[in-house]
PDB file of C-alpha atoms in Angstrom:
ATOM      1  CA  UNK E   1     178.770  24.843  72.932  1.00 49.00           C
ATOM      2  CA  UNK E   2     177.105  22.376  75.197  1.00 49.00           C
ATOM      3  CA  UNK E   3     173.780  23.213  77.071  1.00 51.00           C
ATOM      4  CA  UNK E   4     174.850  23.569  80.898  1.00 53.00           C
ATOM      5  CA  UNK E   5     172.325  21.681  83.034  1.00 57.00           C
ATOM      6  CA  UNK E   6     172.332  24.610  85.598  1.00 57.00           C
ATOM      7  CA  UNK E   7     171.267  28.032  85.739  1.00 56.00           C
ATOM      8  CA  UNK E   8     171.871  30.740  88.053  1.00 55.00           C
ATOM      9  CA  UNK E   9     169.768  33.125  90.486  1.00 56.00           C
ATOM     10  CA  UNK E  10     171.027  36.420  92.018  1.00 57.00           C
ATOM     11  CA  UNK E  11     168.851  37.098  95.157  1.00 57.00           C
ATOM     12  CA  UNK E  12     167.266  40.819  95.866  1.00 56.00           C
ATOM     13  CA  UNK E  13     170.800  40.108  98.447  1.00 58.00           C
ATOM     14  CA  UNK E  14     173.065  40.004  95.477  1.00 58.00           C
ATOM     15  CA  UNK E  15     173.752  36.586  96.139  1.00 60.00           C
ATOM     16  CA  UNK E  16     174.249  34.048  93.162  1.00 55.00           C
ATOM     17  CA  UNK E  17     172.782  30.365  93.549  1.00 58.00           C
ATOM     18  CA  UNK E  18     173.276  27.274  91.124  1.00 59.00           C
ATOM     19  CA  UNK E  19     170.359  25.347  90.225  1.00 55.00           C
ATOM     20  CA  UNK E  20     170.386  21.885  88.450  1.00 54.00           C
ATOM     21  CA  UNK E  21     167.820  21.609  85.913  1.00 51.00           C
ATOM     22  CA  UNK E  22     168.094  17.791  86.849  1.00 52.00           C
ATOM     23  CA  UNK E  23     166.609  18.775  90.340  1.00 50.00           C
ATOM     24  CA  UNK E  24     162.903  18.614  90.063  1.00 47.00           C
ATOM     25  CA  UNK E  25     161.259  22.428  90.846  1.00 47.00           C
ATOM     26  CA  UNK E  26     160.568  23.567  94.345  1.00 49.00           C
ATOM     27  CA  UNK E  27     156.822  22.869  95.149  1.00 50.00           C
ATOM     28  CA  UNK E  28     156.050  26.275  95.221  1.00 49.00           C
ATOM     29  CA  UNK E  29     156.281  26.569  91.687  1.00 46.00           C
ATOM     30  CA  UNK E  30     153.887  24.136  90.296  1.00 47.00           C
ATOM     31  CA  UNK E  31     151.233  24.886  92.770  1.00 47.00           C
ATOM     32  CA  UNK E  32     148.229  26.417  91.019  1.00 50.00           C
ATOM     33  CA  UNK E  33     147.069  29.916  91.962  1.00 48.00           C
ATOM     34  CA  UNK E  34     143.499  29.137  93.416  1.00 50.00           C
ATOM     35  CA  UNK E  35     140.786  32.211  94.111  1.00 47.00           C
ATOM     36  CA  UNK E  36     142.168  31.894  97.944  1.00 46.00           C
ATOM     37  CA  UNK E  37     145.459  32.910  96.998  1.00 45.00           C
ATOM     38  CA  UNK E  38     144.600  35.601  94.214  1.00 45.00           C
ATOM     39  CA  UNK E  39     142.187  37.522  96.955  1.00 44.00           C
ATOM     40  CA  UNK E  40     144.885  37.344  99.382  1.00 46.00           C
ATOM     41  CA  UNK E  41     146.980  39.172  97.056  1.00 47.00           C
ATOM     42  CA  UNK E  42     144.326  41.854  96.165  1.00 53.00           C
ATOM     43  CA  UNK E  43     145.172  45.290  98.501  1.00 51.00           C
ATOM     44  CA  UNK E  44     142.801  45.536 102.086  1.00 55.00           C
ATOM     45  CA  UNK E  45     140.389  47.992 101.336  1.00 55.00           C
ATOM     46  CA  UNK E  46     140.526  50.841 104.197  1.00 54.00           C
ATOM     47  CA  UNK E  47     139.406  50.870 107.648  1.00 51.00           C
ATOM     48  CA  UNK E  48     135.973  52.810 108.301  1.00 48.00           C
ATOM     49  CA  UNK E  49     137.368  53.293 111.639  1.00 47.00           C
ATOM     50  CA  UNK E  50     139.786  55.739 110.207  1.00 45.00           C
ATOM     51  CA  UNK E  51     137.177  58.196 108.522  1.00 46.00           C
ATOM     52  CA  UNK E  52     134.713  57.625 111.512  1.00 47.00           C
ATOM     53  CA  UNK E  53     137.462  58.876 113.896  1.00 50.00           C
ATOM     54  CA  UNK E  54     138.165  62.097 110.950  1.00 52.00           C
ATOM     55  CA  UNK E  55     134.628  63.093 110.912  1.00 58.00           C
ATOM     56  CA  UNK E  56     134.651  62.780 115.156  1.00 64.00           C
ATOM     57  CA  UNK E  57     137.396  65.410 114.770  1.00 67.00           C
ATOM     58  CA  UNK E  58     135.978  67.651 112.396  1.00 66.00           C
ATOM     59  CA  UNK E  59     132.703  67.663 114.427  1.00 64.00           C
ATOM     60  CA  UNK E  60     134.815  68.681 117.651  1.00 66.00           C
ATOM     61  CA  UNK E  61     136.435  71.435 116.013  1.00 65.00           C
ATOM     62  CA  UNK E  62     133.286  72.862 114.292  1.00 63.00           C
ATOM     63  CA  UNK E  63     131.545  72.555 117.940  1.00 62.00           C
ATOM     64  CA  UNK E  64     134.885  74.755 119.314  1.00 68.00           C
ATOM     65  CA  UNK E  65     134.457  77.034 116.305  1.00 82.00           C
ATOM     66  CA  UNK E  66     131.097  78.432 117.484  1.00 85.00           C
ATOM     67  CA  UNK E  67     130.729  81.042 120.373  1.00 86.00           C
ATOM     68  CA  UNK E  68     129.855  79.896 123.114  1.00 81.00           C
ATOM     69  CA  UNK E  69     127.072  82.157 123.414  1.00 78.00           C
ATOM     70  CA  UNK E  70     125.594  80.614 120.494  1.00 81.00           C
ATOM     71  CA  UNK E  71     126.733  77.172 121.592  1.00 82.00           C
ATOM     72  CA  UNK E  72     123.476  76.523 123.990  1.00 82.00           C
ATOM     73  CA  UNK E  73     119.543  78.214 123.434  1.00 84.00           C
ATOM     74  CA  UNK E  74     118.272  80.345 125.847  1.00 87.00           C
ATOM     75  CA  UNK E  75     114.709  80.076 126.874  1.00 90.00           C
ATOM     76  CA  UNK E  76     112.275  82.396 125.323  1.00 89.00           C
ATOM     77  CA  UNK E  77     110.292  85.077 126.976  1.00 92.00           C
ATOM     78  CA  UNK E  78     106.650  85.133 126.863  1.00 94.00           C
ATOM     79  CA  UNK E  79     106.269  87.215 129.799  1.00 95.00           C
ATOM     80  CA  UNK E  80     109.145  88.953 131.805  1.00 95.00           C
ATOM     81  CA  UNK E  81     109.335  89.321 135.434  1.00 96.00           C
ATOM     82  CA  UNK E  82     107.799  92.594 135.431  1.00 95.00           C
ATOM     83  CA  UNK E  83     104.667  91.441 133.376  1.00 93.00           C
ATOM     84  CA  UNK E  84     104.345  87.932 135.723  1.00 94.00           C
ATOM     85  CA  UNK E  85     104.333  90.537 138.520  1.00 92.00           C
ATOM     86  CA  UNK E  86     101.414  92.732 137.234  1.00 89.00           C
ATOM     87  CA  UNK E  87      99.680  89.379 137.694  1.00 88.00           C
ATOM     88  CA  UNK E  88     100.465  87.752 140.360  1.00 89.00           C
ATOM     89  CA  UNK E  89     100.011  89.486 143.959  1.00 87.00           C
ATOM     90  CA  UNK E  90     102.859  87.342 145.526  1.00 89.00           C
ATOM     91  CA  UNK E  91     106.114  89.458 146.123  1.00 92.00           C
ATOM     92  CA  UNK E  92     109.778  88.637 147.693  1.00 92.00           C
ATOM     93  CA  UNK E  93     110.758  86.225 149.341  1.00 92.00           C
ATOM     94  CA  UNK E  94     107.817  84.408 148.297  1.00 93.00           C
ATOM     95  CA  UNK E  95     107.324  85.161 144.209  1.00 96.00           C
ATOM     96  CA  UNK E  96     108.638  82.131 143.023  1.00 97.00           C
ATOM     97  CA  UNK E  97     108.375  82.541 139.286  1.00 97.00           C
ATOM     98  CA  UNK E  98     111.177  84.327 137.008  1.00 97.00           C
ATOM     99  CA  UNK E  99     110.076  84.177 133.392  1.00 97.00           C
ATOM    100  CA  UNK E 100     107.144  82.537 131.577  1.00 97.00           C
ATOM    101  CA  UNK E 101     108.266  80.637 128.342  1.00 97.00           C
ATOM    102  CA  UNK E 102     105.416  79.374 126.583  1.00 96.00           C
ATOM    103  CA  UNK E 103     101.599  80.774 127.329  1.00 95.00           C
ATOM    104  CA  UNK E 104      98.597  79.463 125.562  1.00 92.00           C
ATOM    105  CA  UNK E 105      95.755  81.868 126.847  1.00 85.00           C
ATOM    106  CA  UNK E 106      92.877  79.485 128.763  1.00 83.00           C
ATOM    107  CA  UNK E 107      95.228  76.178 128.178  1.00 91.00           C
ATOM    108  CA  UNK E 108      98.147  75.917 130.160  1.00 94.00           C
ATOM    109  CA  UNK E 109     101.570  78.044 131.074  1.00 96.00           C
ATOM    110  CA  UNK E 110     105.155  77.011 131.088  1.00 97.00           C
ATOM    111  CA  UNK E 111     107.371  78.800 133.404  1.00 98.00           C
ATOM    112  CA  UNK E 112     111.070  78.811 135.052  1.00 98.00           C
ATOM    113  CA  UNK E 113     112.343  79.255 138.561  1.00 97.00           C
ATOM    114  CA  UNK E 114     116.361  79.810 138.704  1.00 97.00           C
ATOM    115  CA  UNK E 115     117.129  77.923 141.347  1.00 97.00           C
ATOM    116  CA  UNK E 116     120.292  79.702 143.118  1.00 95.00           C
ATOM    117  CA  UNK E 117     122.271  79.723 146.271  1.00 95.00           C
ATOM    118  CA  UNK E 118     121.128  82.969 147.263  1.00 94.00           C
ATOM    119  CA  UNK E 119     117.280  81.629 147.694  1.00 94.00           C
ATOM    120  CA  UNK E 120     116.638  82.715 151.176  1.00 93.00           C
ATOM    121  CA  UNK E 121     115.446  79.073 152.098  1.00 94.00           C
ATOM    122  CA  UNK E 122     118.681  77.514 151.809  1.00 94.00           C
ATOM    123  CA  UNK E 123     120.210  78.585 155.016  1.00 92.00           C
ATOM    124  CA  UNK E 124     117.918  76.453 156.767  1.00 93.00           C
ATOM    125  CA  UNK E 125     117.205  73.663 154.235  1.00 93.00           C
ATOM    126  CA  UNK E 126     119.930  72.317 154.610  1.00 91.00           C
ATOM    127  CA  UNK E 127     123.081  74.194 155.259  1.00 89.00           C
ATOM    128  CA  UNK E 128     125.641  71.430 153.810  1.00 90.00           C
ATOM    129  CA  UNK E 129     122.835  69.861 151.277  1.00 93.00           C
ATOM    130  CA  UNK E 130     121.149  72.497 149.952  1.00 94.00           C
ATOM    131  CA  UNK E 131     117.636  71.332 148.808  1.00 96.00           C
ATOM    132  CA  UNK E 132     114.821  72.891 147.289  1.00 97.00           C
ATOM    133  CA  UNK E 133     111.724  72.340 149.894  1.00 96.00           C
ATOM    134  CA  UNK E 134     109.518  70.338 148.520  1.00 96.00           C
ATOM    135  CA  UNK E 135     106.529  72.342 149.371  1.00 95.00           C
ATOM    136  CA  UNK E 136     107.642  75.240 147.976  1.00 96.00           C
ATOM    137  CA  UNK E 137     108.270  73.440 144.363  1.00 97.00           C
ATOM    138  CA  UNK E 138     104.142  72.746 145.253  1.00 96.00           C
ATOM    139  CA  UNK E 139     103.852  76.834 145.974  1.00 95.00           C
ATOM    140  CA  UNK E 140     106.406  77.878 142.374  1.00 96.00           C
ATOM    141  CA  UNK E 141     104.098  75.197 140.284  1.00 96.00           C
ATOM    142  CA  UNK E 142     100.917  77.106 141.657  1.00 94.00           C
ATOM    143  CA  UNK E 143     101.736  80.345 140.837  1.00 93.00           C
ATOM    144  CA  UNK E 144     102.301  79.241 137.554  1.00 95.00           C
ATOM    145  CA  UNK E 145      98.753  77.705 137.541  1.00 92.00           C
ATOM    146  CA  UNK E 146      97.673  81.379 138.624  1.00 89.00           C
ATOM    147  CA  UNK E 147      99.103  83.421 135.727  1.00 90.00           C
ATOM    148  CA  UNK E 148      96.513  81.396 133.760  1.00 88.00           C
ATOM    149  CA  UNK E 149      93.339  81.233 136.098  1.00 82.00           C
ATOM    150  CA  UNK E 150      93.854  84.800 136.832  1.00 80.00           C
ATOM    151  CA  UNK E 151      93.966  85.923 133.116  1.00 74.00           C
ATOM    152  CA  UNK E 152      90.670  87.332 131.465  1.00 68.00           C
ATOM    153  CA  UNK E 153      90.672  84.262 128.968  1.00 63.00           C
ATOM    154  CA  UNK E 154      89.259  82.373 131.531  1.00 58.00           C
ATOM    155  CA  UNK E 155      87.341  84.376 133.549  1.00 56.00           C
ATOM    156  CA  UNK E 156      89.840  85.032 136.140  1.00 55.00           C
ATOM    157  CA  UNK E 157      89.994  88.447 137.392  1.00 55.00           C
ATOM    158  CA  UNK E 158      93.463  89.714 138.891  1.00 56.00           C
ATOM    159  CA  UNK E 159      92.835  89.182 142.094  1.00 60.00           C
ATOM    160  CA  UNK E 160      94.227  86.460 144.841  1.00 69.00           C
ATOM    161  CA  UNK E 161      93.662  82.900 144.334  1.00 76.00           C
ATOM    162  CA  UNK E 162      94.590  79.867 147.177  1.00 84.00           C
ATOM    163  CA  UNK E 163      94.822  76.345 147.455  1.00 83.00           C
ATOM    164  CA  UNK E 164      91.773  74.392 147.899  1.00 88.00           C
ATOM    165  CA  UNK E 165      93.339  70.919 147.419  1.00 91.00           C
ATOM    166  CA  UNK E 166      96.332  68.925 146.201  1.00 93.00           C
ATOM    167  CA  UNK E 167      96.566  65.498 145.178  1.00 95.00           C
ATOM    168  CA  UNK E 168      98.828  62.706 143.715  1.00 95.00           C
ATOM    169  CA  UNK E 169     101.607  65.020 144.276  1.00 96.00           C
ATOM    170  CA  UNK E 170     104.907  63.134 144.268  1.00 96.00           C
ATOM    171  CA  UNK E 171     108.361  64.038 144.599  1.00 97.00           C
ATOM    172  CA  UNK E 172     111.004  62.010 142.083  1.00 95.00           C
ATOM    173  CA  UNK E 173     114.026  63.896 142.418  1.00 96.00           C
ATOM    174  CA  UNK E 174     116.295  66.569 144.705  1.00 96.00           C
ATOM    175  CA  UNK E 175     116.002  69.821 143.547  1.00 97.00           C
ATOM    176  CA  UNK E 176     119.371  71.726 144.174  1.00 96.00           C
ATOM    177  CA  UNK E 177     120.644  75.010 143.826  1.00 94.00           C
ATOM    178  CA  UNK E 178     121.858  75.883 139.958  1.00 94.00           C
ATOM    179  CA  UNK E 179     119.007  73.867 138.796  1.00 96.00           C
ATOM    180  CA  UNK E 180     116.486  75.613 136.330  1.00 96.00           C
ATOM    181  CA  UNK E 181     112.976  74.686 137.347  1.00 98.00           C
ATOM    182  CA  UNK E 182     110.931  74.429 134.384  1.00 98.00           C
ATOM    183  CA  UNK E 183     106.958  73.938 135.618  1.00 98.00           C
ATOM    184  CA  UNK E 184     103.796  73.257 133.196  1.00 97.00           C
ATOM    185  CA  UNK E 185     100.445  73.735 134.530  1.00 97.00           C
ATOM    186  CA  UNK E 186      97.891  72.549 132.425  1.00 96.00           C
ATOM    187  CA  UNK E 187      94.225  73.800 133.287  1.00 93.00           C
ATOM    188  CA  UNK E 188      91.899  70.766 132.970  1.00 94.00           C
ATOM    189  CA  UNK E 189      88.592  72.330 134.701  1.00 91.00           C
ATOM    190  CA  UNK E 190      87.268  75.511 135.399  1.00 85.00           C
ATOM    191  CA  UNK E 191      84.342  76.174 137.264  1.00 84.00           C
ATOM    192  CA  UNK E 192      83.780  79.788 136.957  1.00 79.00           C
ATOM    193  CA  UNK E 193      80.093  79.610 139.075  1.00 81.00           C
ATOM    194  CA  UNK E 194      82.265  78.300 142.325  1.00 82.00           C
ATOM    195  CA  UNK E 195      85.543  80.428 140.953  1.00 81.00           C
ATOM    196  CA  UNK E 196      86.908  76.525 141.264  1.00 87.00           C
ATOM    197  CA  UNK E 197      89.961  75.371 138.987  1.00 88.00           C
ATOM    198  CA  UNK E 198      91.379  72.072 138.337  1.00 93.00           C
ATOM    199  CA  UNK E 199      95.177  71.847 136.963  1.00 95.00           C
ATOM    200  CA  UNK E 200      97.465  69.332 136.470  1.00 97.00           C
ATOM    201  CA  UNK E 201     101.283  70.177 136.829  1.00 97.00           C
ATOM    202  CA  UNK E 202     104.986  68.925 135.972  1.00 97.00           C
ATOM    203  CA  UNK E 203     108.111  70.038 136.915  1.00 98.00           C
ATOM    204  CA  UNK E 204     111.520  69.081 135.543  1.00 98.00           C
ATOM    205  CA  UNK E 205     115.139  69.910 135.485  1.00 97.00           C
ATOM    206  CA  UNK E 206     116.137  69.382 132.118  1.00 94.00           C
ATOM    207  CA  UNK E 207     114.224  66.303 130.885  1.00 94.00           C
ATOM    208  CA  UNK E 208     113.581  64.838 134.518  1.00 96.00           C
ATOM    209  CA  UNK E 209     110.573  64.806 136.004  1.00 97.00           C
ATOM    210  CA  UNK E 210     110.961  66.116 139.696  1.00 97.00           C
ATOM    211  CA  UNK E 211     107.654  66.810 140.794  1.00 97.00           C
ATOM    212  CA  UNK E 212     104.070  66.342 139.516  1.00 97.00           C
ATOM    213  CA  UNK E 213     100.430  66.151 141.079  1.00 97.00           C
ATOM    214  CA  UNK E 214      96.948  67.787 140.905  1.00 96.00           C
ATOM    215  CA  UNK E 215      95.821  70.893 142.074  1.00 96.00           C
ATOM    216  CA  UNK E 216      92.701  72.509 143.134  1.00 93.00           C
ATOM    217  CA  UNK E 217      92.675  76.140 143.468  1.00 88.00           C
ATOM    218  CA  UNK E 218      89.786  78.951 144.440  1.00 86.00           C
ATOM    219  CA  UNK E 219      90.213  82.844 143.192  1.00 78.00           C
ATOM    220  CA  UNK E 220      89.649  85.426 145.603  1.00 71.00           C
ATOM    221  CA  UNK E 221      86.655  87.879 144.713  1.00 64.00           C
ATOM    222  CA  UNK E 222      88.010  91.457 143.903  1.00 57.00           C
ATOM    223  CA  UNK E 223      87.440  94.152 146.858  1.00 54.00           C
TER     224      UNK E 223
END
């Protein structure tokens, strides 16, 4: 039996095609695989996107999982209303400190002031912007300077204190009802002979800086 000169394909279609082994090879065929060609073939290795994204979910639906009353701290209490009170002589509408946070006896106090609609100031200051008046953020930041004059670490007796000066102070930002004042008054000098302290204070709403400035402040002798 003679050798036929032509072979036969069947396509993945089912289709059957003659070839003549007279016809020279399609190019394809005699090209050499180069490294080009072999990566190309190699499988794309997966996109980081995709497990990024995953572990975005995940971390959503662990954050949903906990209770929301675990979800956010609350601030500490150092001293409650009733103890600030036993210190400071000020009393409604004008005690301007809720809670103290943080207390380091002779150093410095940290101290909060809910801010809330219902502050009697707001009425008048201003009825459709309600503001906290600047002067009074001056007033909360003092008291706080007075829970630690007045205490016995010092020298302070429990007694009144008042303003004798106040400088540098400077407003950076509108304090407005819902906002949690958070003050720090930092003694810096005391000068127990004159009853004379020097503080230095900060207040923020959240990690803003709202007001700051220096303060001079004179205790009251006891009757």
């Amino acid at each position: 039996m003679a050798a036929s000169n032509s072979i036969f394909t069947i396509s993945p279609s089912g289709n059957v095609a003659r070839i003549s082994l007279n016809q020279s090879l399609s190019p394809p065929l005699s090209l050499p695989l180069n490294r080009s060609s072999s990566v190309a073939l190699r499988p794309k290795p997966r996109s980081s996107s995709l497990v990024l994204c995953s572990t975005d979910e995940s971390k959503i639906t662990a954050e949903k999982e906990i209770p929301i009353e675990l979800r956010y701290e609350a601030f500490p209490t150092v001293m409650d209303i009733n103890q600030i009170r036993e210190i400071l002589p000020h009393r409604f509408p004008f005690l301007l400190v809720d809670r103290v946070i943080e207390y380091t006896p002779g150093v410095s106090a940290v101290a909060i002031k809910n801010v809330t609609i219902n502050d009697n100031f707001f009425p008048g200051h201003f009825p459709e912007r309600p503001i906290m008046p600047g002067v009074l953020m001056v007033e909360a930041m003092a008291q706080v300077g007075g829970i630690v004059m007045l205490q016995p670490e010092v020298g302070g007796s429990k007694s009144n204190f008042f303003f004798a000066g106040i400088d540098k102070v400077r407003f950076r930002k509108p304090v407005i009802a819902g906002d949690t004042l958070v003050m720090r008054m930092t003694l810096v000098k005391m000068q127990k002979r004159f009853g004379i302290a020097k503080m230095e204070g900060k207040a923020y709403v959240g990690n803003t800086v709202v007001c700051e400035g220096e303060f001079l402040m004179a205790m009251g002798k006891e009757e």
